[in-house]
Amino acid sequence: MSQLMPEFPPSIESVVIPRTSDIGNFEVRRALPSRERRTVGPFVFLDEMGPAMLPAGAGIDVRPHPHIGLSTVTYLYEGAIVHRDGVGTVRTILPGEVNWMTAGRGIVHSERSSAQSRAQPQPLAGLQSWVALPASHEETDPGFVHYGRDAQAVMEGEGVRAQIVAGSLFGQTSSIRTLSPLFLGDVALEAGARLQLDAEYEERAAYVARGEVEIDGQRFESGRLVVFAPGKPVTLKGLSAARVALLGGEPLDGPRYLWWNFVSSRRDRIEQAREDWIRNRFGQTVPEDTTEFIPAPAWAPLAPIPPR
């Protein structure tokens, strides 16, 4: 018997229920890529970390690993993470700030809790996303930029506070530098507050991180990625105090391959990056984090992600 799909208003194209993984001290929910949706604009990956309370003595320990062809965007709601990378960066990210790391032709990095934060119980909650670089910038120099709250624009009023993390949204523009037309916003809604998201970008989505919202008459709980149809404005209403990440942009400029931590418009480039990692040819050392690394997984056949 075929399972009936839920009916959504015309403004909603699909809804993703993320896959949940328990990685020890906290859970991670992966909304992109998924069976229902592979990309939203240039965003090819979206994880929610936590919320969790890490016990004293525990912490985050993401060992050194490589990336190519993308920018990683780390944005915390609670907690702190120390980022280290192969271009010499050591930087702690705090809630509301942004770590924007561009892998380009290749970068190695780790993410860990500091010794000080491990001394006591610590909260953890936030998002990490990957932005596929335009084909013309895939082999750019690797780099890292940390942005404080003052780099981000804010729209506030009538029970709504929107922090425009990157790109342009609601008539405000973040000063964070991006290489493709995109937007990323952190929106807090009071119960009963309403917010209209216009159709200025072709691809748009909302990830409900906290509380419950109503979108064009449909109710959505936390842990849902709601992808909107092109060309249709949508209205979000807080059914409780809620926190929503808005993301999207223009479609990718061509197909992309995604395997492990690598993104590229060329399959052979992914294969080369895997071989480079296995044979220690990335040529980078992560400061204060040289004794461990994440090995490459077994190879798997690749199919390109088509532009929508």
PDB file of C-alpha atoms in Angstrom, residues 160-308:
ATOM      1  CA  VAL A 160      10.776  39.602  15.694  1.00  0.00           C
ATOM      2  CA  ARG A 161      14.551  39.818  15.835  1.00  0.00           C
ATOM      3  CA  ALA A 162      16.438  38.779  12.702  1.00  0.00           C
ATOM      4  CA  GLN A 163      20.231  38.652  12.660  1.00  0.00           C
ATOM      5  CA  ILE A 164      21.367  38.655   9.033  1.00  0.00           C
ATOM      6  CA  VAL A 165      24.381  36.383   9.307  1.00  0.00           C
ATOM      7  CA  ALA A 166      25.373  36.492   5.625  1.00  0.00           C
ATOM      8  CA  GLY A 167      24.001  38.027   2.440  1.00  0.00           C
ATOM      9  CA  SER A 168      20.953  40.266   2.242  1.00  0.00           C
ATOM     10  CA  LEU A 169      17.581  39.750   3.905  1.00  0.00           C
ATOM     11  CA  PHE A 170      14.690  42.022   4.915  1.00  0.00           C
ATOM     12  CA  GLY A 171      16.422  45.016   3.342  1.00  0.00           C
ATOM     13  CA  GLN A 172      19.561  44.566   5.465  1.00  0.00           C
ATOM     14  CA  THR A 173      22.966  43.321   4.328  1.00  0.00           C
ATOM     15  CA  SER A 174      25.657  41.561   6.341  1.00  0.00           C
ATOM     16  CA  SER A 175      29.268  42.643   5.849  1.00  0.00           C
ATOM     17  CA  ILE A 176      30.423  39.019   5.721  1.00  0.00           C
ATOM     18  CA  ARG A 177      32.081  38.369   2.360  1.00  0.00           C
ATOM     19  CA  THR A 178      30.561  35.619   0.227  1.00  0.00           C
ATOM     20  CA  LEU A 179      31.384  34.376  -3.275  1.00  0.00           C
ATOM     21  CA  SER A 180      27.832  33.663  -4.453  1.00  0.00           C
ATOM     22  CA  PRO A 181      24.346  35.177  -4.021  1.00  0.00           C
ATOM     23  CA  LEU A 182      23.025  33.683  -0.769  1.00  0.00           C
ATOM     24  CA  PHE A 183      21.442  34.498   2.557  1.00  0.00           C
ATOM     25  CA  LEU A 184      21.608  33.096   6.064  1.00  0.00           C
ATOM     26  CA  GLY A 185      19.548  34.534   8.899  1.00  0.00           C
ATOM     27  CA  ASP A 186      18.996  33.752  12.585  1.00  0.00           C
ATOM     28  CA  VAL A 187      15.400  34.701  13.451  1.00  0.00           C
ATOM     29  CA  ALA A 188      13.812  34.793  16.911  1.00  0.00           C
ATOM     30  CA  LEU A 189      10.001  34.976  16.989  1.00  0.00           C
ATOM     31  CA  GLU A 190       7.884  35.675  20.034  1.00  0.00           C
ATOM     32  CA  ALA A 191       4.648  33.718  20.346  1.00  0.00           C
ATOM     33  CA  GLY A 192       2.138  35.285  17.940  1.00  0.00           C
ATOM     34  CA  ALA A 193       4.741  37.319  16.030  1.00  0.00           C
ATOM     35  CA  ARG A 194       4.640  37.202  12.214  1.00  0.00           C
ATOM     36  CA  LEU A 195       7.334  37.616   9.582  1.00  0.00           C
ATOM     37  CA  GLN A 196       7.039  37.636   5.784  1.00  0.00           C
ATOM     38  CA  LEU A 197       9.844  36.142   3.702  1.00  0.00           C
ATOM     39  CA  ASP A 198       9.711  37.577   0.197  1.00  0.00           C
ATOM     40  CA  ALA A 199      10.608  35.636  -2.945  1.00  0.00           C
ATOM     41  CA  GLU A 200      13.722  37.659  -3.796  1.00  0.00           C
ATOM     42  CA  TYR A 201      15.835  34.479  -4.098  1.00  0.00           C
ATOM     43  CA  GLU A 202      14.899  31.471  -6.197  1.00  0.00           C
ATOM     44  CA  GLU A 203      15.680  28.912  -3.485  1.00  0.00           C
ATOM     45  CA  ARG A 204      14.720  29.432   0.168  1.00  0.00           C
ATOM     46  CA  ALA A 205      14.216  27.313   3.256  1.00  0.00           C
ATOM     47  CA  ALA A 206      13.591  27.619   6.987  1.00  0.00           C
ATOM     48  CA  TYR A 207      15.056  25.319   9.615  1.00  0.00           C
ATOM     49  CA  VAL A 208      13.032  25.326  12.834  1.00  0.00           C
ATOM     50  CA  ALA A 209      15.607  25.029  15.596  1.00  0.00           C
ATOM     51  CA  ARG A 210      13.427  25.870  18.624  1.00  0.00           C
ATOM     52  CA  GLY A 211       9.725  26.049  19.373  1.00  0.00           C
ATOM     53  CA  GLU A 212       6.880  25.743  16.870  1.00  0.00           C
ATOM     54  CA  VAL A 213       5.950  27.907  13.911  1.00  0.00           C
ATOM     55  CA  GLU A 214       3.082  28.175  11.489  1.00  0.00           C
ATOM     56  CA  ILE A 215       4.010  28.697   7.839  1.00  0.00           C
ATOM     57  CA  ASP A 216       1.153  29.635   5.534  1.00  0.00           C
ATOM     58  CA  GLY A 217      -1.314  27.812   7.792  1.00  0.00           C
ATOM     59  CA  GLN A 218       0.805  24.668   8.324  1.00  0.00           C
ATOM     60  CA  ARG A 219       2.261  23.834  11.751  1.00  0.00           C
ATOM     61  CA  PHE A 220       5.922  22.784  12.087  1.00  0.00           C
ATOM     62  CA  GLU A 221       7.769  21.669  15.203  1.00  0.00           C
ATOM     63  CA  SER A 222      11.482  21.995  15.879  1.00  0.00           C
ATOM     64  CA  GLY A 223      13.832  19.846  13.828  1.00  0.00           C
ATOM     65  CA  ARG A 224      12.147  20.462  10.473  1.00  0.00           C
ATOM     66  CA  LEU A 225      13.617  21.967   7.293  1.00  0.00           C
ATOM     67  CA  VAL A 226      10.819  23.581   5.288  1.00  0.00           C
ATOM     68  CA  VAL A 227      11.754  24.260   1.649  1.00  0.00           C
ATOM     69  CA  PHE A 228       9.720  26.908  -0.159  1.00  0.00           C
ATOM     70  CA  ALA A 229       8.491  26.975  -3.729  1.00  0.00           C
ATOM     71  CA  PRO A 230      10.117  29.578  -6.005  1.00  0.00           C
ATOM     72  CA  GLY A 231       8.381  32.866  -6.590  1.00  0.00           C
ATOM     73  CA  LYS A 232       5.981  32.685  -3.639  1.00  0.00           C
ATOM     74  CA  PRO A 233       6.297  34.851  -0.510  1.00  0.00           C
ATOM     75  CA  VAL A 234       5.660  33.001   2.753  1.00  0.00           C
ATOM     76  CA  THR A 235       4.570  34.082   6.216  1.00  0.00           C
ATOM     77  CA  LEU A 236       6.047  32.621   9.394  1.00  0.00           C
ATOM     78  CA  LYS A 237       4.170  32.898  12.696  1.00  0.00           C
ATOM     79  CA  GLY A 238       5.514  31.927  16.088  1.00  0.00           C
ATOM     80  CA  LEU A 239       3.132  29.502  17.807  1.00  0.00           C
ATOM     81  CA  SER A 240       5.506  29.655  20.761  1.00  0.00           C
ATOM     82  CA  ALA A 241       8.762  31.448  21.297  1.00  0.00           C
ATOM     83  CA  ALA A 242      10.734  30.087  18.340  1.00  0.00           C
ATOM     84  CA  ARG A 243      14.126  30.278  16.675  1.00  0.00           C
ATOM     85  CA  VAL A 244      14.411  29.707  12.940  1.00  0.00           C
ATOM     86  CA  ALA A 245      17.362  29.691  10.546  1.00  0.00           C
ATOM     87  CA  LEU A 246      16.528  31.089   7.102  1.00  0.00           C
ATOM     88  CA  LEU A 247      18.843  30.082   4.270  1.00  0.00           C
ATOM     89  CA  GLY A 248      19.056  29.949   0.502  1.00  0.00           C
ATOM     90  CA  GLY A 249      20.167  31.861  -2.548  1.00  0.00           C
ATOM     91  CA  GLU A 250      20.524  31.374  -6.259  1.00  0.00           C
ATOM     92  CA  PRO A 251      20.908  27.812  -7.608  1.00  0.00           C
ATOM     93  CA  LEU A 252      24.326  26.275  -8.065  1.00  0.00           C
ATOM     94  CA  ASP A 253      26.067  27.224 -11.325  1.00  0.00           C
ATOM     95  CA  GLY A 254      26.288  23.573 -12.391  1.00  0.00           C
ATOM     96  CA  PRO A 255      26.305  20.013 -11.043  1.00  0.00           C
ATOM     97  CA  ARG A 256      28.374  19.188  -7.958  1.00  0.00           C
ATOM     98  CA  TYR A 257      29.838  15.986  -6.583  1.00  0.00           C
ATOM     99  CA  LEU A 258      29.800  15.599  -2.799  1.00  0.00           C
ATOM    100  CA  TRP A 259      31.769  12.859  -1.075  1.00  0.00           C
ATOM    101  CA  TRP A 260      32.804  12.830   2.596  1.00  0.00           C
ATOM    102  CA  ASN A 261      34.157  16.372   3.221  1.00  0.00           C
ATOM    103  CA  PHE A 262      34.793  17.231  -0.422  1.00  0.00           C
ATOM    104  CA  VAL A 263      32.688  19.204  -2.924  1.00  0.00           C
ATOM    105  CA  SER A 264      33.625  19.735  -6.561  1.00  0.00           C
ATOM    106  CA  SER A 265      32.189  20.151 -10.037  1.00  0.00           C
ATOM    107  CA  ARG A 266      34.592  17.364 -11.120  1.00  0.00           C
ATOM    108  CA  ARG A 267      34.496  13.757  -9.995  1.00  0.00           C
ATOM    109  CA  ASP A 268      38.206  13.287 -10.679  1.00  0.00           C
ATOM    110  CA  ARG A 269      38.994  16.205  -8.360  1.00  0.00           C
ATOM    111  CA  ILE A 270      37.197  14.415  -5.515  1.00  0.00           C
ATOM    112  CA  GLU A 271      39.211  11.257  -6.227  1.00  0.00           C
ATOM    113  CA  GLN A 272      42.435  13.284  -6.255  1.00  0.00           C
ATOM    114  CA  ALA A 273      41.590  14.920  -2.907  1.00  0.00           C
ATOM    115  CA  ARG A 274      40.947  11.514  -1.352  1.00  0.00           C
ATOM    116  CA  GLU A 275      44.299  10.225  -2.588  1.00  0.00           C
ATOM    117  CA  ASP A 276      46.030  13.387  -1.351  1.00  0.00           C
ATOM    118  CA  TRP A 277      44.603  12.866   2.134  1.00  0.00           C
ATOM    119  CA  ILE A 278      45.471   9.175   2.243  1.00  0.00           C
ATOM    120  CA  ARG A 279      49.044   9.886   1.088  1.00  0.00           C
ATOM    121  CA  ASN A 280      49.520  12.940   3.356  1.00  0.00           C
ATOM    122  CA  ARG A 281      49.820  15.375   0.438  1.00  0.00           C
ATOM    123  CA  PHE A 282      47.687  18.245   1.773  1.00  0.00           C
ATOM    124  CA  GLY A 283      50.880  19.801   3.135  1.00  0.00           C
ATOM    125  CA  GLN A 284      49.270  21.425   6.181  1.00  0.00           C
ATOM    126  CA  THR A 285      49.731  21.096   9.926  1.00  0.00           C
ATOM    127  CA  VAL A 286      46.976  22.061  12.346  1.00  0.00           C
ATOM    128  CA  PRO A 287      48.426  24.138  15.228  1.00  0.00           C
ATOM    129  CA  GLU A 288      48.537  22.263  18.550  1.00  0.00           C
ATOM    130  CA  ASP A 289      46.675  19.323  16.992  1.00  0.00           C
ATOM    131  CA  THR A 290      49.189  17.123  15.219  1.00  0.00           C
ATOM    132  CA  THR A 291      48.808  13.673  16.780  1.00  0.00           C
ATOM    133  CA  GLU A 292      45.376  12.634  15.477  1.00  0.00           C
ATOM    134  CA  PHE A 293      43.427  12.717  12.221  1.00  0.00           C
ATOM    135  CA  ILE A 294      40.251  11.298  10.682  1.00  0.00           C
ATOM    136  CA  PRO A 295      41.054   8.665   8.039  1.00  0.00           C
ATOM    137  CA  ALA A 296      39.271   8.748   4.698  1.00  0.00           C
ATOM    138  CA  PRO A 297      36.348   6.321   4.440  1.00  0.00           C
ATOM    139  CA  ALA A 298      36.060   3.640   1.795  1.00  0.00           C
ATOM    140  CA  TRP A 299      35.412   4.922  -1.716  1.00  0.00           C
ATOM    141  CA  ALA A 300      31.839   4.895  -2.987  1.00  0.00           C
ATOM    142  CA  PRO A 301      30.394   5.581  -6.467  1.00  0.00           C
ATOM    143  CA  LEU A 302      29.480   9.222  -7.033  1.00  0.00           C
ATOM    144  CA  ALA A 303      26.489  10.755  -8.756  1.00  0.00           C
ATOM    145  CA  PRO A 304      26.442  14.515  -9.368  1.00  0.00           C
ATOM    146  CA  ILE A 305      24.011  16.781  -7.564  1.00  0.00           C
ATOM    147  CA  PRO A 306      22.230  18.608 -10.424  1.00  0.00           C
ATOM    148  CA  PRO A 307      21.423  22.311 -10.209  1.00  0.00           C
ATOM    149  CA  ARG A 308      17.713  22.798  -9.736  1.00  0.00           C
TER     150      ARG A 308
END
